[in-house]
Amino acid sequence: MPRNLDMTALRSFATVAEAGGVTRAAGLLHLTQSAVSMQLKRLEESLGRELLDRSGRGVSLTADGEQLLGYAKRMLRLNDEVFSRLTDHVYEGEIVLGVPHDIVYPAIPQVLKRFHAEYPRMKVNLISSMTNHLKEMFAKGECDMILTTEDVLDAGGETLCVLPLVWVGAPGGQAWKTRPLRLASESNCVFRKTVQVALDQAGIPWEVAVEGNSYRTIEASISADLAVFAIIDGTVPDHLEVVPHGGVLPELVSQQVNLYVADPQNSDAMNDLARMVRAGFRAMPQSALHAA
């Protein structure tokens, strides 16, 4: 008598294998960990084989699991293709996109506008936060896709562009001339250490004059000429300006804009959004960034 594989359990198995663990897979599948674990158990029982090696700290595939994974990927792709081509399927659902606040403009609004035109019933939940927090959310499966600003690239990511940091202050401001140099930054800003090291190497005394967890608060303090800080070139808002220090302040290193996508293989919508994000950053010349 023919037997049928449970496609839901098969998708959970493939997601666990790709994500490297049940916890992250559960987040990607929008299921509880117990539900995913139960599906895996039923799949193993139906095949009479152990698919996962649970003896270590993490989750790894057995030889049978590795063999099944190849079949699973092909079966899931075929399953999704059938539904895509033979039904009046309209893409619905939600993609959680995390972007650091300092690179939301100018590219992301155009990306969202274009994506909405192609997938009008798909919701993109845009989360703006610090790179460190976004990476934590991504690791837990709470974000489907994130952009980061950092000086390294973790496994599974790709660098879209590399942009320099620049000093910013109030238009016509004088705060950059004060000593010790007054800095304003968020508590967990990834640029903070870079800026402080550059100043130390240049022999310029500094102090953190304004600190907080709100980007708007930091911007307000800088625009009031109470302090200066550094942001990515091309993302300077209208109420601030690049400090015309003429070499008095040290040059700052460049930062990578990196993209991380969670298992996009079975989602045309996810693939297309990632493609639009890549195009939004890679195809934008430096002059366009300055003009934004």
PDB file of C-alpha atoms in Angstrom:
ATOM      1  CA  MET A   1       0.000   0.000   0.000  1.00  0.00           C
ATOM      2  CA  PRO A   2       1.471   3.380  -1.000  1.00  0.00           C
ATOM      3  CA  ARG A   3       2.407   5.720   1.784  1.00  0.00           C
ATOM      4  CA  ASN A   4       2.625   9.513   1.602  1.00  0.00           C
ATOM      5  CA  LEU A   5       5.076  11.840   3.223  1.00  0.00           C
ATOM      6  CA  ASP A   6       3.713  14.698   5.325  1.00  0.00           C
ATOM      7  CA  MET A   7       4.752  17.833   3.384  1.00  0.00           C
ATOM      8  CA  THR A   8       4.357  20.015   6.474  1.00  0.00           C
ATOM      9  CA  ALA A   9       6.715  17.793   8.439  1.00  0.00           C
ATOM     10  CA  LEU A  10       9.069  17.641   5.470  1.00  0.00           C
ATOM     11  CA  ARG A  11       9.199  21.451   5.331  1.00  0.00           C
ATOM     12  CA  SER A  12       9.941  21.597   9.049  1.00  0.00           C
ATOM     13  CA  PHE A  13      12.743  19.051   8.619  1.00  0.00           C
ATOM     14  CA  ALA A  14      14.311  21.000   5.733  1.00  0.00           C
ATOM     15  CA  THR A  15      14.047  24.283   7.660  1.00  0.00           C
ATOM     16  CA  VAL A  16      15.692  22.786  10.762  1.00  0.00           C
ATOM     17  CA  ALA A  17      18.502  21.415   8.600  1.00  0.00           C
ATOM     18  CA  GLU A  18      19.074  24.779   6.887  1.00  0.00           C
ATOM     19  CA  ALA A  19      18.674  26.893  10.036  1.00  0.00           C
ATOM     20  CA  GLY A  20      20.903  24.643  12.147  1.00  0.00           C
ATOM     21  CA  GLY A  21      18.463  24.163  14.989  1.00  0.00           C
ATOM     22  CA  VAL A  22      14.853  23.836  16.085  1.00  0.00           C
ATOM     23  CA  THR A  23      14.671  27.225  17.817  1.00  0.00           C
ATOM     24  CA  ARG A  24      15.490  29.324  14.778  1.00  0.00           C
ATOM     25  CA  ALA A  25      13.487  27.044  12.476  1.00  0.00           C
ATOM     26  CA  ALA A  26      10.431  27.519  14.677  1.00  0.00           C
ATOM     27  CA  GLY A  27      10.772  31.275  14.313  1.00  0.00           C
ATOM     28  CA  LEU A  28      11.105  31.021  10.537  1.00  0.00           C
ATOM     29  CA  LEU A  29       8.071  28.747  10.306  1.00  0.00           C
ATOM     30  CA  HIS A  30       6.054  30.820  12.806  1.00  0.00           C
ATOM     31  CA  LEU A  31       5.492  27.702  14.911  1.00  0.00           C
ATOM     32  CA  THR A  32       6.317  26.731  18.474  1.00  0.00           C
ATOM     33  CA  GLN A  33       9.431  24.665  19.138  1.00  0.00           C
ATOM     34  CA  SER A  34       7.301  21.823  20.459  1.00  0.00           C
ATOM     35  CA  ALA A  35       5.230  21.771  17.259  1.00  0.00           C
ATOM     36  CA  VAL A  36       8.355  21.545  15.108  1.00  0.00           C
ATOM     37  CA  SER A  37       9.843  18.836  17.316  1.00  0.00           C
ATOM     38  CA  MET A  38       6.612  16.820  17.091  1.00  0.00           C
ATOM     39  CA  GLN A  39       6.590  17.058  13.299  1.00  0.00           C
ATOM     40  CA  LEU A  40      10.182  15.833  13.172  1.00  0.00           C
ATOM     41  CA  LYS A  41       9.343  12.923  15.447  1.00  0.00           C
ATOM     42  CA  ARG A  42       6.369  11.916  13.272  1.00  0.00           C
ATOM     43  CA  LEU A  43       8.539  12.093  10.154  1.00  0.00           C
ATOM     44  CA  GLU A  44      11.174   9.851  11.722  1.00  0.00           C
ATOM     45  CA  GLU A  45       8.506   7.394  12.866  1.00  0.00           C
ATOM     46  CA  SER A  46       6.877   7.266   9.428  1.00  0.00           C
ATOM     47  CA  LEU A  47      10.230   6.452   7.786  1.00  0.00           C
ATOM     48  CA  GLY A  48      11.529   4.276  10.585  1.00  0.00           C
ATOM     49  CA  ARG A  49      14.846   6.148  10.479  1.00  0.00           C
ATOM     50  CA  GLU A  50      16.643   8.615  12.738  1.00  0.00           C
ATOM     51  CA  LEU A  51      17.129  11.802  10.761  1.00  0.00           C
ATOM     52  CA  LEU A  52      18.751  14.030  13.388  1.00  0.00           C
ATOM     53  CA  ASP A  53      21.741  13.388  15.610  1.00  0.00           C
ATOM     54  CA  ARG A  54      20.777  14.835  18.985  1.00  0.00           C
ATOM     55  CA  SER A  55      23.768  13.529  20.941  1.00  0.00           C
ATOM     56  CA  GLY A  56      25.770  16.772  20.734  1.00  0.00           C
ATOM     57  CA  ARG A  57      25.031  20.318  21.839  1.00  0.00           C
ATOM     58  CA  GLY A  58      23.589  21.282  18.478  1.00  0.00           C
ATOM     59  CA  VAL A  59      21.466  19.495  15.904  1.00  0.00           C
ATOM     60  CA  SER A  60      23.147  17.688  13.013  1.00  0.00           C
ATOM     61  CA  LEU A  61      21.881  15.323  10.326  1.00  0.00           C
ATOM     62  CA  THR A  62      22.453  11.603  10.327  1.00  0.00           C
ATOM     63  CA  ALA A  63      23.455   9.884   7.091  1.00  0.00           C
ATOM     64  CA  ASP A  64      19.766   9.115   6.457  1.00  0.00           C
ATOM     65  CA  GLY A  65      18.897  12.738   7.219  1.00  0.00           C
ATOM     66  CA  GLU A  66      21.434  14.022   4.701  1.00  0.00           C
ATOM     67  CA  GLN A  67      19.983  11.736   2.065  1.00  0.00           C
ATOM     68  CA  LEU A  68      16.426  12.843   2.829  1.00  0.00           C
ATOM     69  CA  LEU A  69      17.344  16.535   2.715  1.00  0.00           C
ATOM     70  CA  GLY A  70      18.155  16.374  -0.989  1.00  0.00           C
ATOM     71  CA  TYR A  71      14.791  14.738  -1.723  1.00  0.00           C
ATOM     72  CA  ALA A  72      12.993  17.173   0.587  1.00  0.00           C
ATOM     73  CA  LYS A  73      14.315  20.261  -1.168  1.00  0.00           C
ATOM     74  CA  ARG A  74      13.271  18.956  -4.584  1.00  0.00           C
ATOM     75  CA  MET A  75       9.830  17.897  -3.342  1.00  0.00           C
ATOM     76  CA  LEU A  76       9.188  21.250  -1.641  1.00  0.00           C
ATOM     77  CA  ARG A  77      10.262  23.199  -4.705  1.00  0.00           C
ATOM     78  CA  LEU A  78       7.939  21.085  -6.869  1.00  0.00           C
ATOM     79  CA  ASN A  79       5.103  21.461  -4.368  1.00  0.00           C
ATOM     80  CA  ASP A  80       5.464  25.242  -4.346  1.00  0.00           C
ATOM     81  CA  GLU A  81       5.739  25.381  -8.139  1.00  0.00           C
ATOM     82  CA  VAL A  82       2.469  23.445  -8.531  1.00  0.00           C
ATOM     83  CA  PHE A  83       0.612  25.876  -6.281  1.00  0.00           C
ATOM     84  CA  SER A  84       2.202  28.850  -8.009  1.00  0.00           C
ATOM     85  CA  ARG A  85       1.365  27.778 -11.560  1.00  0.00           C
ATOM     86  CA  LEU A  86      -1.876  25.823 -11.301  1.00  0.00           C
ATOM     87  CA  THR A  87      -3.900  27.983  -8.956  1.00  0.00           C
ATOM     88  CA  ASP A  88      -5.006  31.593  -8.771  1.00  0.00           C
ATOM     89  CA  HIS A  89      -2.526  31.972  -5.967  1.00  0.00           C
ATOM     90  CA  VAL A  90      -2.081  35.531  -4.790  1.00  0.00           C
ATOM     91  CA  TYR A  91       0.913  36.052  -2.560  1.00  0.00           C
ATOM     92  CA  GLU A  92      -0.152  36.891   0.957  1.00  0.00           C
ATOM     93  CA  GLY A  93       1.721  36.987   4.209  1.00  0.00           C
ATOM     94  CA  GLU A  94       4.331  39.039   5.991  1.00  0.00           C
ATOM     95  CA  ILE A  95       8.062  39.569   5.651  1.00  0.00           C
ATOM     96  CA  VAL A  96       9.880  41.113   8.604  1.00  0.00           C
ATOM     97  CA  LEU A  97      12.667  43.377   7.345  1.00  0.00           C
ATOM     98  CA  GLY A  98      15.143  44.870   9.814  1.00  0.00           C
ATOM     99  CA  VAL A  99      17.158  47.952   8.819  1.00  0.00           C
ATOM    100  CA  PRO A 100      19.422  50.197  10.925  1.00  0.00           C
ATOM    101  CA  HIS A 101      17.829  53.620  11.200  1.00  0.00           C
ATOM    102  CA  ASP A 102      20.784  55.409   9.604  1.00  0.00           C
ATOM    103  CA  ILE A 103      20.446  53.584   6.254  1.00  0.00           C
ATOM    104  CA  VAL A 104      16.659  53.532   5.892  1.00  0.00           C
ATOM    105  CA  TYR A 105      17.018  56.528   3.562  1.00  0.00           C
ATOM    106  CA  PRO A 106      17.362  56.913   0.662  1.00  0.00           C
ATOM    107  CA  ALA A 107      17.072  53.352  -0.697  1.00  0.00           C
ATOM    108  CA  ILE A 108      14.516  51.562   1.469  1.00  0.00           C
ATOM    109  CA  PRO A 109      11.395  53.687   0.690  1.00  0.00           C
ATOM    110  CA  GLN A 110      11.859  53.035  -3.039  1.00  0.00           C
ATOM    111  CA  VAL A 111      12.402  49.329  -2.387  1.00  0.00           C
ATOM    112  CA  LEU A 112       9.185  49.105  -0.361  1.00  0.00           C
ATOM    113  CA  LYS A 113       7.226  51.037  -2.999  1.00  0.00           C
ATOM    114  CA  ARG A 114       8.414  48.736  -5.776  1.00  0.00           C
ATOM    115  CA  PHE A 115       7.774  45.580  -3.754  1.00  0.00           C
ATOM    116  CA  HIS A 116       4.245  46.715  -2.877  1.00  0.00           C
ATOM    117  CA  ALA A 117       3.490  47.270  -6.570  1.00  0.00           C
ATOM    118  CA  GLU A 118       4.492  43.679  -7.376  1.00  0.00           C
ATOM    119  CA  TYR A 119       3.082  42.052  -4.215  1.00  0.00           C
ATOM    120  CA  PRO A 120       0.164  44.271  -3.124  1.00  0.00           C
ATOM    121  CA  ARG A 121      -1.168  41.735  -0.602  1.00  0.00           C
ATOM    122  CA  MET A 122       2.171  41.022   1.030  1.00  0.00           C
ATOM    123  CA  LYS A 123       2.965  42.996   4.179  1.00  0.00           C
ATOM    124  CA  VAL A 124       6.515  44.134   4.890  1.00  0.00           C
ATOM    125  CA  ASN A 125       6.964  44.811   8.588  1.00  0.00           C
ATOM    126  CA  LEU A 126       9.878  47.267   8.688  1.00  0.00           C
ATOM    127  CA  ILE A 127      11.815  47.246  11.953  1.00  0.00           C
ATOM    128  CA  SER A 128      14.408  49.939  12.567  1.00  0.00           C
ATOM    129  CA  SER A 129      16.971  49.224  15.266  1.00  0.00           C
ATOM    130  CA  MET A 130      20.672  48.919  16.028  1.00  0.00           C
ATOM    131  CA  THR A 131      22.722  46.401  14.050  1.00  0.00           C
ATOM    132  CA  ASN A 132      23.499  44.320  17.163  1.00  0.00           C
ATOM    133  CA  HIS A 133      19.818  44.039  18.057  1.00  0.00           C
ATOM    134  CA  LEU A 134      18.805  43.181  14.498  1.00  0.00           C
ATOM    135  CA  LYS A 135      21.369  40.378  14.377  1.00  0.00           C
ATOM    136  CA  GLU A 136      20.011  38.983  17.637  1.00  0.00           C
ATOM    137  CA  MET A 137      16.464  39.043  16.238  1.00  0.00           C
ATOM    138  CA  PHE A 138      17.631  37.376  13.022  1.00  0.00           C
ATOM    139  CA  ALA A 139      19.382  34.616  14.968  1.00  0.00           C
ATOM    140  CA  LYS A 140      16.127  33.918  16.832  1.00  0.00           C
ATOM    141  CA  GLY A 141      14.092  33.809  13.624  1.00  0.00           C
ATOM    142  CA  GLU A 142      12.258  37.033  14.471  1.00  0.00           C
ATOM    143  CA  CYS A 143      13.397  38.765  11.262  1.00  0.00           C
ATOM    144  CA  ASP A 144      13.253  37.245   7.784  1.00  0.00           C
ATOM    145  CA  MET A 145      15.791  39.647   6.328  1.00  0.00           C
ATOM    146  CA  ILE A 146      18.119  42.259   7.814  1.00  0.00           C
ATOM    147  CA  LEU A 147      20.547  44.893   6.671  1.00  0.00           C
ATOM    148  CA  THR A 148      23.487  45.734   8.913  1.00  0.00           C
ATOM    149  CA  THR A 149      26.241  48.318   9.113  1.00  0.00           C
ATOM    150  CA  GLU A 150      29.447  46.700  10.369  1.00  0.00           C
ATOM    151  CA  ASP A 151      33.119  46.242   9.561  1.00  0.00           C
ATOM    152  CA  VAL A 152      32.913  42.439   9.244  1.00  0.00           C
ATOM    153  CA  LEU A 153      30.717  39.964   7.373  1.00  0.00           C
ATOM    154  CA  ASP A 154      29.298  36.946   9.181  1.00  0.00           C
ATOM    155  CA  ALA A 155      28.660  33.583   7.542  1.00  0.00           C
ATOM    156  CA  GLY A 156      25.602  33.569   5.311  1.00  0.00           C
ATOM    157  CA  GLY A 157      25.661  37.279   4.573  1.00  0.00           C
ATOM    158  CA  GLU A 158      26.698  39.355   1.604  1.00  0.00           C
ATOM    159  CA  THR A 159      28.185  42.832   1.383  1.00  0.00           C
ATOM    160  CA  LEU A 160      26.148  45.202  -0.786  1.00  0.00           C
ATOM    161  CA  CYS A 161      28.395  48.249  -0.612  1.00  0.00           C
ATOM    162  CA  VAL A 162      31.117  49.886   1.466  1.00  0.00           C
ATOM    163  CA  LEU A 163      30.631  53.516   2.563  1.00  0.00           C
ATOM    164  CA  PRO A 164      32.820  55.821   4.665  1.00  0.00           C
ATOM    165  CA  LEU A 165      31.881  57.342   7.989  1.00  0.00           C
ATOM    166  CA  VAL A 166      31.858  61.139   8.141  1.00  0.00           C
ATOM    167  CA  TRP A 167      31.729  63.661  10.992  1.00  0.00           C
ATOM    168  CA  VAL A 168      28.383  65.450  11.281  1.00  0.00           C
ATOM    169  CA  GLY A 169      27.266  68.490  13.240  1.00  0.00           C
ATOM    170  CA  ALA A 170      24.844  71.388  13.201  1.00  0.00           C
ATOM    171  CA  PRO A 171      24.862  73.551  10.043  1.00  0.00           C
ATOM    172  CA  GLY A 172      27.468  76.235  10.697  1.00  0.00           C
ATOM    173  CA  GLY A 173      28.083  74.721  14.133  1.00  0.00           C
ATOM    174  CA  GLN A 174      31.157  75.148  16.317  1.00  0.00           C
ATOM    175  CA  ALA A 175      30.918  72.054  18.540  1.00  0.00           C
ATOM    176  CA  TRP A 176      33.600  70.257  16.502  1.00  0.00           C
ATOM    177  CA  LYS A 177      36.139  72.871  17.599  1.00  0.00           C
ATOM    178  CA  THR A 178      35.659  72.300  21.339  1.00  0.00           C
ATOM    179  CA  ARG A 179      38.152  70.331  23.427  1.00  0.00           C
ATOM    180  CA  PRO A 180      37.514  67.876  24.794  1.00  0.00           C
ATOM    181  CA  LEU A 181      35.454  67.086  21.726  1.00  0.00           C
ATOM    182  CA  ARG A 182      31.828  66.577  22.740  1.00  0.00           C
ATOM    183  CA  LEU A 183      30.333  63.402  21.295  1.00  0.00           C
ATOM    184  CA  ALA A 184      26.688  62.346  21.052  1.00  0.00           C
ATOM    185  CA  SER A 185      25.832  58.700  20.447  1.00  0.00           C
ATOM    186  CA  GLU A 186      23.417  55.928  21.253  1.00  0.00           C
ATOM    187  CA  SER A 187      24.520  53.511  23.940  1.00  0.00           C
ATOM    188  CA  ASN A 188      24.896  50.506  21.625  1.00  0.00           C
ATOM    189  CA  CYS A 189      25.975  52.303  18.447  1.00  0.00           C
ATOM    190  CA  VAL A 190      28.421  50.125  16.465  1.00  0.00           C
ATOM    191  CA  PHE A 191      30.313  53.253  15.330  1.00  0.00           C
ATOM    192  CA  ARG A 192      30.995  54.436  18.868  1.00  0.00           C
ATOM    193  CA  LYS A 193      34.191  52.457  19.501  1.00  0.00           C
ATOM    194  CA  THR A 194      35.515  53.252  16.015  1.00  0.00           C
ATOM    195  CA  VAL A 195      35.109  56.985  16.599  1.00  0.00           C
ATOM    196  CA  GLN A 196      36.725  56.897  20.025  1.00  0.00           C
ATOM    197  CA  VAL A 197      39.713  54.885  18.792  1.00  0.00           C
ATOM    198  CA  ALA A 198      40.242  57.310  15.894  1.00  0.00           C
ATOM    199  CA  LEU A 199      40.242  60.265  18.281  1.00  0.00           C
ATOM    200  CA  ASP A 200      42.632  58.550  20.686  1.00  0.00           C
ATOM    201  CA  GLN A 201      45.044  57.770  17.856  1.00  0.00           C
ATOM    202  CA  ALA A 202      44.886  61.400  16.731  1.00  0.00           C
ATOM    203  CA  GLY A 203      45.573  62.612  20.275  1.00  0.00           C
ATOM    204  CA  ILE A 204      42.277  64.504  20.500  1.00  0.00           C
ATOM    205  CA  PRO A 205      40.627  64.514  23.949  1.00  0.00           C
ATOM    206  CA  TRP A 206      36.921  63.682  23.936  1.00  0.00           C
ATOM    207  CA  GLU A 207      33.928  63.129  26.177  1.00  0.00           C
ATOM    208  CA  VAL A 208      30.512  61.571  25.696  1.00  0.00           C
ATOM    209  CA  ALA A 209      28.366  64.635  26.247  1.00  0.00           C
ATOM    210  CA  VAL A 210      25.034  63.215  25.066  1.00  0.00           C
ATOM    211  CA  GLU A 211      24.030  59.567  25.363  1.00  0.00           C
ATOM    212  CA  GLY A 212      20.693  57.865  24.898  1.00  0.00           C
ATOM    213  CA  ASN A 213      18.703  55.105  23.263  1.00  0.00           C
ATOM    214  CA  SER A 214      16.795  57.294  20.833  1.00  0.00           C
ATOM    215  CA  TYR A 215      18.265  58.217  17.455  1.00  0.00           C
ATOM    216  CA  ARG A 216      15.980  61.248  17.293  1.00  0.00           C
ATOM    217  CA  THR A 217      17.303  62.506  20.637  1.00  0.00           C
ATOM    218  CA  ILE A 218      20.892  62.208  19.408  1.00  0.00           C
ATOM    219  CA  GLU A 219      20.016  64.017  16.157  1.00  0.00           C
ATOM    220  CA  ALA A 220      18.313  66.802  18.113  1.00  0.00           C
ATOM    221  CA  SER A 221      21.377  67.292  20.327  1.00  0.00           C
ATOM    222  CA  ILE A 222      23.715  67.419  17.356  1.00  0.00           C
ATOM    223  CA  SER A 223      21.478  69.842  15.428  1.00  0.00           C
ATOM    224  CA  ALA A 224      21.454  72.079  18.527  1.00  0.00           C
ATOM    225  CA  ASP A 225      25.285  72.240  18.228  1.00  0.00           C
ATOM    226  CA  LEU A 226      25.743  70.504  21.561  1.00  0.00           C
ATOM    227  CA  ALA A 227      27.954  67.761  20.146  1.00  0.00           C
ATOM    228  CA  VAL A 228      29.109  65.948  16.997  1.00  0.00           C
ATOM    229  CA  PHE A 229      29.249  62.350  15.902  1.00  0.00           C
ATOM    230  CA  ALA A 230      29.768  60.150  12.829  1.00  0.00           C
ATOM    231  CA  ILE A 231      27.302  58.565  10.432  1.00  0.00           C
ATOM    232  CA  ILE A 232      27.523  56.850   7.071  1.00  0.00           C
ATOM    233  CA  ASP A 233      28.261  59.184   4.188  1.00  0.00           C
ATOM    234  CA  GLY A 234      25.257  59.843   2.003  1.00  0.00           C
ATOM    235  CA  THR A 235      22.726  59.419   4.824  1.00  0.00           C
ATOM    236  CA  VAL A 236      23.160  62.868   6.422  1.00  0.00           C
ATOM    237  CA  PRO A 237      19.702  64.356   7.143  1.00  0.00           C
ATOM    238  CA  ASP A 238      18.861  67.886   6.009  1.00  0.00           C
ATOM    239  CA  HIS A 239      19.080  69.353   9.517  1.00  0.00           C
ATOM    240  CA  LEU A 240      22.712  68.240   9.897  1.00  0.00           C
ATOM    241  CA  GLU A 241      25.814  68.710   7.765  1.00  0.00           C
ATOM    242  CA  VAL A 242      29.171  67.096   7.186  1.00  0.00           C
ATOM    243  CA  VAL A 243      31.636  68.948   9.424  1.00  0.00           C
ATOM    244  CA  PRO A 244      34.045  71.070   7.337  1.00  0.00           C
ATOM    245  CA  HIS A 245      36.965  70.309   9.653  1.00  0.00           C
ATOM    246  CA  GLY A 246      39.676  70.532   6.979  1.00  0.00           C
ATOM    247  CA  GLY A 247      41.649  67.658   8.479  1.00  0.00           C
ATOM    248  CA  VAL A 248      41.453  68.840  12.083  1.00  0.00           C
ATOM    249  CA  LEU A 249      39.406  65.751  12.955  1.00  0.00           C
ATOM    250  CA  PRO A 250      40.698  62.311  11.969  1.00  0.00           C
ATOM    251  CA  GLU A 251      39.442  60.485   8.896  1.00  0.00           C
ATOM    252  CA  LEU A 252      37.156  57.578   9.779  1.00  0.00           C
ATOM    253  CA  VAL A 253      37.019  54.040   8.444  1.00  0.00           C
ATOM    254  CA  SER A 254      34.401  52.731   6.032  1.00  0.00           C
ATOM    255  CA  GLN A 255      31.528  50.463   6.986  1.00  0.00           C
ATOM    256  CA  GLN A 256      30.008  47.544   5.113  1.00  0.00           C
ATOM    257  CA  VAL A 257      26.301  47.457   4.390  1.00  0.00           C
ATOM    258  CA  ASN A 258      25.545  43.731   4.681  1.00  0.00           C
ATOM    259  CA  LEU A 259      22.453  41.723   3.817  1.00  0.00           C
ATOM    260  CA  TYR A 260      21.305  38.561   5.614  1.00  0.00           C
ATOM    261  CA  VAL A 261      18.332  36.554   4.321  1.00  0.00           C
ATOM    262  CA  ALA A 262      16.702  33.643   6.127  1.00  0.00           C
ATOM    263  CA  ASP A 263      16.233  30.618   3.840  1.00  0.00           C
ATOM    264  CA  PRO A 264      14.667  32.358   0.803  1.00  0.00           C
ATOM    265  CA  GLN A 265      14.681  29.265  -1.451  1.00  0.00           C
ATOM    266  CA  ASN A 266      10.983  28.482  -1.176  1.00  0.00           C
ATOM    267  CA  SER A 267       9.664  32.049  -1.363  1.00  0.00           C
ATOM    268  CA  ASP A 268       9.500  33.988  -4.601  1.00  0.00           C
ATOM    269  CA  ALA A 269       8.400  37.054  -2.654  1.00  0.00           C
ATOM    270  CA  MET A 270      11.399  36.855  -0.318  1.00  0.00           C
ATOM    271  CA  ASN A 271      13.771  36.369  -3.227  1.00  0.00           C
ATOM    272  CA  ASP A 272      12.317  39.336  -5.063  1.00  0.00           C
ATOM    273  CA  LEU A 273      12.502  41.601  -2.015  1.00  0.00           C
ATOM    274  CA  ALA A 274      16.151  40.619  -1.496  1.00  0.00           C
ATOM    275  CA  ARG A 275      16.831  41.333  -5.177  1.00  0.00           C
ATOM    276  CA  MET A 276      15.248  44.785  -4.857  1.00  0.00           C
ATOM    277  CA  VAL A 277      17.269  45.554  -1.731  1.00  0.00           C
ATOM    278  CA  ARG A 278      20.487  44.538  -3.506  1.00  0.00           C
ATOM    279  CA  ALA A 279      19.647  46.722  -6.475  1.00  0.00           C
ATOM    280  CA  GLY A 280      18.715  49.639  -4.222  1.00  0.00           C
ATOM    281  CA  PHE A 281      22.166  49.737  -2.634  1.00  0.00           C
ATOM    282  CA  ARG A 282      24.483  48.329  -5.285  1.00  0.00           C
ATOM    283  CA  ALA A 283      23.148  50.352  -8.215  1.00  0.00           C
ATOM    284  CA  MET A 284      23.135  53.647  -6.343  1.00  0.00           C
ATOM    285  CA  PRO A 285      26.232  55.719  -7.169  1.00  0.00           C
ATOM    286  CA  GLN A 286      27.994  57.684  -4.447  1.00  0.00           C
ATOM    287  CA  SER A 287      26.785  60.938  -5.985  1.00  0.00           C
ATOM    288  CA  ALA A 288      23.175  59.806  -5.591  1.00  0.00           C
ATOM    289  CA  LEU A 289      23.795  59.033  -1.951  1.00  0.00           C
ATOM    290  CA  HIS A 290      25.130  62.524  -1.402  1.00  0.00           C
ATOM    291  CA  ALA A 291      22.097  63.990  -3.106  1.00  0.00           C
ATOM    292  CA  ALA A 292      19.590  62.063  -0.975  1.00  0.00           C
TER     293      ALA A 292
END
